[in-house]
PDB file of C-alpha atoms in Angstrom:
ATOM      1  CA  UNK A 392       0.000   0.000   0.000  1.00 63.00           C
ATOM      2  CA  UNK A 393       2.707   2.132   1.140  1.00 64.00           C
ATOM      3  CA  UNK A 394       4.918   1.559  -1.968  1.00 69.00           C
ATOM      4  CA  UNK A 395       1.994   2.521  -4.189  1.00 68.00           C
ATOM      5  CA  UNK A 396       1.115   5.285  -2.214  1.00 65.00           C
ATOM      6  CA  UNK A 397       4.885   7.030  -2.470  1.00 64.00           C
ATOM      7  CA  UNK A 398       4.783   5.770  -6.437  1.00 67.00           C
ATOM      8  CA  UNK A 399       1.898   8.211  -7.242  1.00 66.00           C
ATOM      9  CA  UNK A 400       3.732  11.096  -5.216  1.00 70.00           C
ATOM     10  CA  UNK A 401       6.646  10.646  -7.050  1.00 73.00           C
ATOM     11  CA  UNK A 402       7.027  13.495  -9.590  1.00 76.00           C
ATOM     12  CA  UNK A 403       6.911  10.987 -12.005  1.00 78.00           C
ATOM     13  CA  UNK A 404       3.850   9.513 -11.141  1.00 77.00           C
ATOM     14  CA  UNK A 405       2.055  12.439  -9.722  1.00 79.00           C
ATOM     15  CA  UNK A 406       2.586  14.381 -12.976  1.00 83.00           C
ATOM     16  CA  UNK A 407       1.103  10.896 -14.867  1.00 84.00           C
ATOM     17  CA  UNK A 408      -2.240  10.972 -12.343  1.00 81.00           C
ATOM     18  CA  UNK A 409      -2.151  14.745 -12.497  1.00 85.00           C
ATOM     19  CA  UNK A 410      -2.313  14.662 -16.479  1.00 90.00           C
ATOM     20  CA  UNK A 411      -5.141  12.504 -16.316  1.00 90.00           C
ATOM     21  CA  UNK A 412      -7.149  14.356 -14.183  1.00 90.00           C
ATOM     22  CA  UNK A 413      -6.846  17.738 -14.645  1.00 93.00           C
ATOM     23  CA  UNK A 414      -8.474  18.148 -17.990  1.00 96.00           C
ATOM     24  CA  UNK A 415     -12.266  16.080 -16.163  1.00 96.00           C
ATOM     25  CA  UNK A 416     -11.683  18.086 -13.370  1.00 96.00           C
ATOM     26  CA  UNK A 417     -11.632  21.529 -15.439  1.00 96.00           C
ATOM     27  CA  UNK A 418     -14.130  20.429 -17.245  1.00 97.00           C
ATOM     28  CA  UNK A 419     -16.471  19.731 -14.251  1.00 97.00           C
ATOM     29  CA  UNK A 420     -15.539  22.680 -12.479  1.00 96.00           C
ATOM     30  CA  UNK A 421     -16.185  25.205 -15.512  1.00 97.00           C
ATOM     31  CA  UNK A 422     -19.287  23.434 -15.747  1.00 98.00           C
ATOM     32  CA  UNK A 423     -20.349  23.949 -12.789  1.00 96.00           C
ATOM     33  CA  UNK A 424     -19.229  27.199 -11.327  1.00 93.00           C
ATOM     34  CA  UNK A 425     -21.216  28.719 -14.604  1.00 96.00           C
ATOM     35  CA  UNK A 426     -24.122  27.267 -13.362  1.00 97.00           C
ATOM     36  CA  UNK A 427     -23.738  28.126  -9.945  1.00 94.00           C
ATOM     37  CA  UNK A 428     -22.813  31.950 -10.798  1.00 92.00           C
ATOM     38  CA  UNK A 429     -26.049  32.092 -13.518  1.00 95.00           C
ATOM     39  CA  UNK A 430     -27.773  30.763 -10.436  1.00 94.00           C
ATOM     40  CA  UNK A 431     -27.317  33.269  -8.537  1.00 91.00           C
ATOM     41  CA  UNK A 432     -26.634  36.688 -10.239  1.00 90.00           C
ATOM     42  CA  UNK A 433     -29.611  36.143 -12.825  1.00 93.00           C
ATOM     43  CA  UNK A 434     -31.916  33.209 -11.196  1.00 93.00           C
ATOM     44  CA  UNK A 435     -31.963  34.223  -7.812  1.00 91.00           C
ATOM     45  CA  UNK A 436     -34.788  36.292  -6.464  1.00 92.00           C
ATOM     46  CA  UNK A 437     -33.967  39.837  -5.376  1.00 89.00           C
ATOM     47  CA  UNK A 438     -33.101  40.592  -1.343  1.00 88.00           C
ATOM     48  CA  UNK A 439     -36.054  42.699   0.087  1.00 87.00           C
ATOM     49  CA  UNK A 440     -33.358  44.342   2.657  1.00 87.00           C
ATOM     50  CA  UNK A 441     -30.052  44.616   0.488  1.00 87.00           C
ATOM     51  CA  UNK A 442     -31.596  44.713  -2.741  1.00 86.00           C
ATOM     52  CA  UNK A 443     -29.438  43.650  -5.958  1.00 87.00           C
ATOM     53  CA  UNK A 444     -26.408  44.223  -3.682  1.00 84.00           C
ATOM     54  CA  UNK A 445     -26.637  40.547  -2.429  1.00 88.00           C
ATOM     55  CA  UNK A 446     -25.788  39.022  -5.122  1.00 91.00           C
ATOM     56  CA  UNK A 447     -21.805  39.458  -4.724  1.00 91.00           C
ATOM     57  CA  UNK A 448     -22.205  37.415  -1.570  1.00 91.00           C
ATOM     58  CA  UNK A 449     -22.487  34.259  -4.100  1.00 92.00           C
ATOM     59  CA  UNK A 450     -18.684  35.100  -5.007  1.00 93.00           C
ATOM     60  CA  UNK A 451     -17.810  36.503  -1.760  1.00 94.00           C
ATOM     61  CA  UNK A 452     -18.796  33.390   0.393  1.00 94.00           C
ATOM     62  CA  UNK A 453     -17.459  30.695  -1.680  1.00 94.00           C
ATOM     63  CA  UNK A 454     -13.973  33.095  -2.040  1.00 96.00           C
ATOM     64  CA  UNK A 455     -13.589  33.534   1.781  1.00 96.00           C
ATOM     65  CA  UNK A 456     -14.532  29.444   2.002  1.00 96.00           C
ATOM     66  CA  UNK A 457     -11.853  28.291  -0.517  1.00 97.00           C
ATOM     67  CA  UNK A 458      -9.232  30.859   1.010  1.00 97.00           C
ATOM     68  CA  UNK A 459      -9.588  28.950   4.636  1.00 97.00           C
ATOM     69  CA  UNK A 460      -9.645  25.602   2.672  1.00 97.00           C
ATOM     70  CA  UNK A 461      -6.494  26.332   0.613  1.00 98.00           C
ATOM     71  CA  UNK A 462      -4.441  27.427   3.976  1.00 98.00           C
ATOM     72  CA  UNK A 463      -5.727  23.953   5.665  1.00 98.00           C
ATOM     73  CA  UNK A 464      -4.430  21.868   2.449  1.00 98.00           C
ATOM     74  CA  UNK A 465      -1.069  24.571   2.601  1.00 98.00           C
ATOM     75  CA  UNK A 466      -1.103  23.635   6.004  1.00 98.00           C
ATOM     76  CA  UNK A 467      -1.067  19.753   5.900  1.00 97.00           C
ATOM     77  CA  UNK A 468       1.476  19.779   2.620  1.00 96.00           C
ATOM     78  CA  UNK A 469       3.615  21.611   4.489  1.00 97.00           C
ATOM     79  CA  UNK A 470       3.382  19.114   7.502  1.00 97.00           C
ATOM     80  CA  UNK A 471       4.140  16.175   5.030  1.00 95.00           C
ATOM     81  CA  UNK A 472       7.224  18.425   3.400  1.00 95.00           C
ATOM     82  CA  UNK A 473       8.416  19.001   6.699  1.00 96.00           C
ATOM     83  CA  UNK A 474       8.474  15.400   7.913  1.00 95.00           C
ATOM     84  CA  UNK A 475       9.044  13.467   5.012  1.00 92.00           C
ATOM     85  CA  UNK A 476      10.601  15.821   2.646  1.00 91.00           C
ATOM     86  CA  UNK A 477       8.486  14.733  -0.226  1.00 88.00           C
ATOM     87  CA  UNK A 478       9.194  17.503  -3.301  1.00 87.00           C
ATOM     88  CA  UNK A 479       5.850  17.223  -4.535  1.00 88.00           C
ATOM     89  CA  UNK A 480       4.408  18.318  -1.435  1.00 92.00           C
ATOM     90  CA  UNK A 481       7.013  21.458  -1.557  1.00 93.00           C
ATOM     91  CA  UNK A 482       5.202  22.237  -4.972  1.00 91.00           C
ATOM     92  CA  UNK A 483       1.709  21.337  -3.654  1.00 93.00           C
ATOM     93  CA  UNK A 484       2.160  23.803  -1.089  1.00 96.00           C
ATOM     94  CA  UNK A 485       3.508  27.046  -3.270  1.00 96.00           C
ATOM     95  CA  UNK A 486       0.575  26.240  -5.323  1.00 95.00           C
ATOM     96  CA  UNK A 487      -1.388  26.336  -2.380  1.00 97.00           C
ATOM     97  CA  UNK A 488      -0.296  29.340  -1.469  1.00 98.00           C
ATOM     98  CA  UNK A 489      -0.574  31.363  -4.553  1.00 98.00           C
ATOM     99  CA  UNK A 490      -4.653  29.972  -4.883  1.00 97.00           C
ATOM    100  CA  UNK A 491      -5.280  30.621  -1.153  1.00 98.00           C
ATOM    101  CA  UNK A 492      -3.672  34.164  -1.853  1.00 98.00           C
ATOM    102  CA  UNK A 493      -5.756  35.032  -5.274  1.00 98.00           C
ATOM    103  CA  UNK A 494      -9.284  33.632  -3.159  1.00 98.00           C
ATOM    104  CA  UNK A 495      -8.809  35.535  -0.401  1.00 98.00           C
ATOM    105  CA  UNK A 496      -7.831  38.908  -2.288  1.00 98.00           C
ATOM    106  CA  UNK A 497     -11.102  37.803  -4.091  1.00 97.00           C
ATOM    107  CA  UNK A 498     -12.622  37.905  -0.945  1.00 97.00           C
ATOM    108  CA  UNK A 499     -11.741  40.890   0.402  1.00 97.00           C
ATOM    109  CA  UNK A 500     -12.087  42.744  -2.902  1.00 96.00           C
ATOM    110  CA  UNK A 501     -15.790  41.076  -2.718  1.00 95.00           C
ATOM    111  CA  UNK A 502     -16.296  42.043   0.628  1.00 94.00           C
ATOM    112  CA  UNK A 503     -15.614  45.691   0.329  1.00 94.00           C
ATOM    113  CA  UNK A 504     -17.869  46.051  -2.663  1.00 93.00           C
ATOM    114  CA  UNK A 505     -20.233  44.030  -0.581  1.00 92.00           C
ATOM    115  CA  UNK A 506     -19.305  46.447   2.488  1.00 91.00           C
ATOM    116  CA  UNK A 507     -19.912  50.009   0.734  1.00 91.00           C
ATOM    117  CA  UNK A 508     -23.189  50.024  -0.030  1.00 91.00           C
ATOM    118  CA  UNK A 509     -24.408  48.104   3.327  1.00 90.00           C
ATOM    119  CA  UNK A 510     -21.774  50.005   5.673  1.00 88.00           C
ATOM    120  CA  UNK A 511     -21.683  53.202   3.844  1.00 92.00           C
ATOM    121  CA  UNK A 512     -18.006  52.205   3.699  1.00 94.00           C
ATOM    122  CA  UNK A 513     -15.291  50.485   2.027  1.00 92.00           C
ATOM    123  CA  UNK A 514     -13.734  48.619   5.237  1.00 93.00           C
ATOM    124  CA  UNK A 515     -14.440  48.344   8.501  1.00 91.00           C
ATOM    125  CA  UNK A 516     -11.503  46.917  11.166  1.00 91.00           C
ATOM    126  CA  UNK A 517     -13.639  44.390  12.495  1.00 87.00           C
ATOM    127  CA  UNK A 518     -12.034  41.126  13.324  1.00 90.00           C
ATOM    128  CA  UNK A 519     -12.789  39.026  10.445  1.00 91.00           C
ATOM    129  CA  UNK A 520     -11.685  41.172   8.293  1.00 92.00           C
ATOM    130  CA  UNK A 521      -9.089  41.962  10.003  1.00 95.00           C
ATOM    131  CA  UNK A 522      -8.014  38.537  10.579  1.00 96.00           C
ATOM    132  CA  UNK A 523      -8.634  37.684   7.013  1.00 97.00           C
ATOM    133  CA  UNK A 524      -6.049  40.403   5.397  1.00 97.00           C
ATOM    134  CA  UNK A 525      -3.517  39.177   8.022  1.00 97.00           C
ATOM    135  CA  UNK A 526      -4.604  35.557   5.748  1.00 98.00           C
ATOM    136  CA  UNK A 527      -3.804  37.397   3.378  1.00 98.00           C
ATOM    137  CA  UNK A 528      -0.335  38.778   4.537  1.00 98.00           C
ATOM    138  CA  UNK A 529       0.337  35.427   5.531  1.00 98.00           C
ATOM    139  CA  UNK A 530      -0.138  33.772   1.774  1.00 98.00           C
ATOM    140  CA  UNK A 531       2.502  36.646   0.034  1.00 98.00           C
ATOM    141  CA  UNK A 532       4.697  35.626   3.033  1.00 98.00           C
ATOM    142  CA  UNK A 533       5.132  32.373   2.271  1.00 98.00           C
ATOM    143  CA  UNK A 534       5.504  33.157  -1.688  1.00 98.00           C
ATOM    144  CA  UNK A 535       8.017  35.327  -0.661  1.00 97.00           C
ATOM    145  CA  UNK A 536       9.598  33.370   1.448  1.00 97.00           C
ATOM    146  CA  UNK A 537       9.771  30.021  -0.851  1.00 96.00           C
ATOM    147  CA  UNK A 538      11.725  31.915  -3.879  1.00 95.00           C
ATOM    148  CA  UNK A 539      13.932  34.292  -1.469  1.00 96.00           C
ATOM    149  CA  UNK A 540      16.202  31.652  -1.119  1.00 94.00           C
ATOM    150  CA  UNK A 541      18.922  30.526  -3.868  1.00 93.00           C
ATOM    151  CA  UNK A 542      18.074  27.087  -2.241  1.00 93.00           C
ATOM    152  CA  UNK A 543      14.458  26.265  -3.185  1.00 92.00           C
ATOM    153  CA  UNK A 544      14.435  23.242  -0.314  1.00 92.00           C
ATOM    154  CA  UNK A 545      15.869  25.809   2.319  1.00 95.00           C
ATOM    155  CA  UNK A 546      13.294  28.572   1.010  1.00 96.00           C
ATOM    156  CA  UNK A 547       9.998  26.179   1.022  1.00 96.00           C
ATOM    157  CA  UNK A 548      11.418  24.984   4.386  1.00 96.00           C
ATOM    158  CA  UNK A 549      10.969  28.218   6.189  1.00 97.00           C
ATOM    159  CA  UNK A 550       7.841  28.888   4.452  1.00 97.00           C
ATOM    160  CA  UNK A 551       6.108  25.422   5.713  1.00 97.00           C
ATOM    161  CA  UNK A 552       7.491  27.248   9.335  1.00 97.00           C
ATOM    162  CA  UNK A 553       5.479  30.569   8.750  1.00 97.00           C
ATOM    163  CA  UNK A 554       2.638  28.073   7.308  1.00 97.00           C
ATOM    164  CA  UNK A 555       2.576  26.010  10.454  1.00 97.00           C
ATOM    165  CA  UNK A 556       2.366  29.400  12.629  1.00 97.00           C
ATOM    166  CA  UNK A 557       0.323  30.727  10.866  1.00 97.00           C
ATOM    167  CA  UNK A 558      -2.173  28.532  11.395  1.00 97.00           C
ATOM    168  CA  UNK A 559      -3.643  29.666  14.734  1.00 96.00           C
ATOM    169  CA  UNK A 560      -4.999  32.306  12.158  1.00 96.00           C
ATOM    170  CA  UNK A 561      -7.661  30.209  11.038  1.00 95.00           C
ATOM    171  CA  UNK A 562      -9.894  29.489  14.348  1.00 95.00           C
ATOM    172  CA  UNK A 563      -9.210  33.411  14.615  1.00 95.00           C
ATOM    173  CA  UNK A 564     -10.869  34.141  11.166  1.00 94.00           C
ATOM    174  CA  UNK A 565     -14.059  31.223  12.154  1.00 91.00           C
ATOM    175  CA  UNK A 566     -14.867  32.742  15.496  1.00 91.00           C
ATOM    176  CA  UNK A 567     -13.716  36.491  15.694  1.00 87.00           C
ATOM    177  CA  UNK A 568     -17.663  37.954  14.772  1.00 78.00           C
ATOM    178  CA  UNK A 569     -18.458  35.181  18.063  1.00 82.00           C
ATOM    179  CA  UNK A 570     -16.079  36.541  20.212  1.00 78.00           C
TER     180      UNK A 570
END
């Protein structure tokens, strides 16, 4: 199990599986994000409090989502880099990174022109917000970090560190409006 396990996250065999899915999972993902965003900017009935404003929320949510989901999947290839020093994990994680980082300027881009006409302002410093742009800060950290190096292992090394600290920002981001 093991040996088939490590074959597959080989480069070699991870760029064989990769090549295979890739192309069905762009297809289904195309497929349905256009339905999902026809959904609900043109299907979608209109808010009787925020109006026609509402309708970012059906990017912002699912951009704030996928930026906490990246970090988690940054967070656990960088674990696995760590320990075993598997290069495939190194690259998993910088690609983490720069996804995490567009989806969660997404978000807060999203946010604010959520936040302007239902604040009367483009940001606020609550906490999730807050919290979230420090997500934010975090992502270009690690990019920076990973190619400041002339050694890419030493580089992605101290960027799995800031990863692995960085994770006490995610509870943060979940339960700062509860706190």
């Amino acid at each position: 199990m093991f040996k088939k396990l490590f074959n597959n996250v080989s480069p070699k065999g991870f760029y064989k599986l990769s090549s295979m899915l890739i192309p069905w999972s762009l297809a289904f993902s195309l497929i349905f994000i256009t339905y999902g965003l026809y959904l609900g900017l043109f299907i979608a009935p209109e808010d009787y409090q925020q109006g026609q404003a509402f309708r970012i929320i059906y990017v912002h949510v699912p951009s704030a989502w996928l930026s906490l989901f990246a970090y988690s999947t940054l967070f656990f290839c960088s674990i696995i880099a760590l320990i075993w020093k598997i290069k495939v994990f190194e690259i998993l994680s910088i690609s983490a990174a720069k996804v995490g980082a567009l989806f969660t300027f997404l978000a807060l881009v999203t946010g604010s022109i959520w936040g302007k006409p239902m604040w009367g302002t483009w940001w606020v410093w609550d906490a999730r917000l807050t919290s979230e742009l420090v997500l934010f800060f975090i992502y270009i950290g690690h990019i920076f970090i990973s190619n400041a190096y002339d050694d890419k292992r030493k580089g992605d090394r101290f960027a799995a560190i800031l990863t692995l600290v960085g994770i006490i920002n995610l509870p943060i981001i979940k339960w700062s409006v509860d706190w």
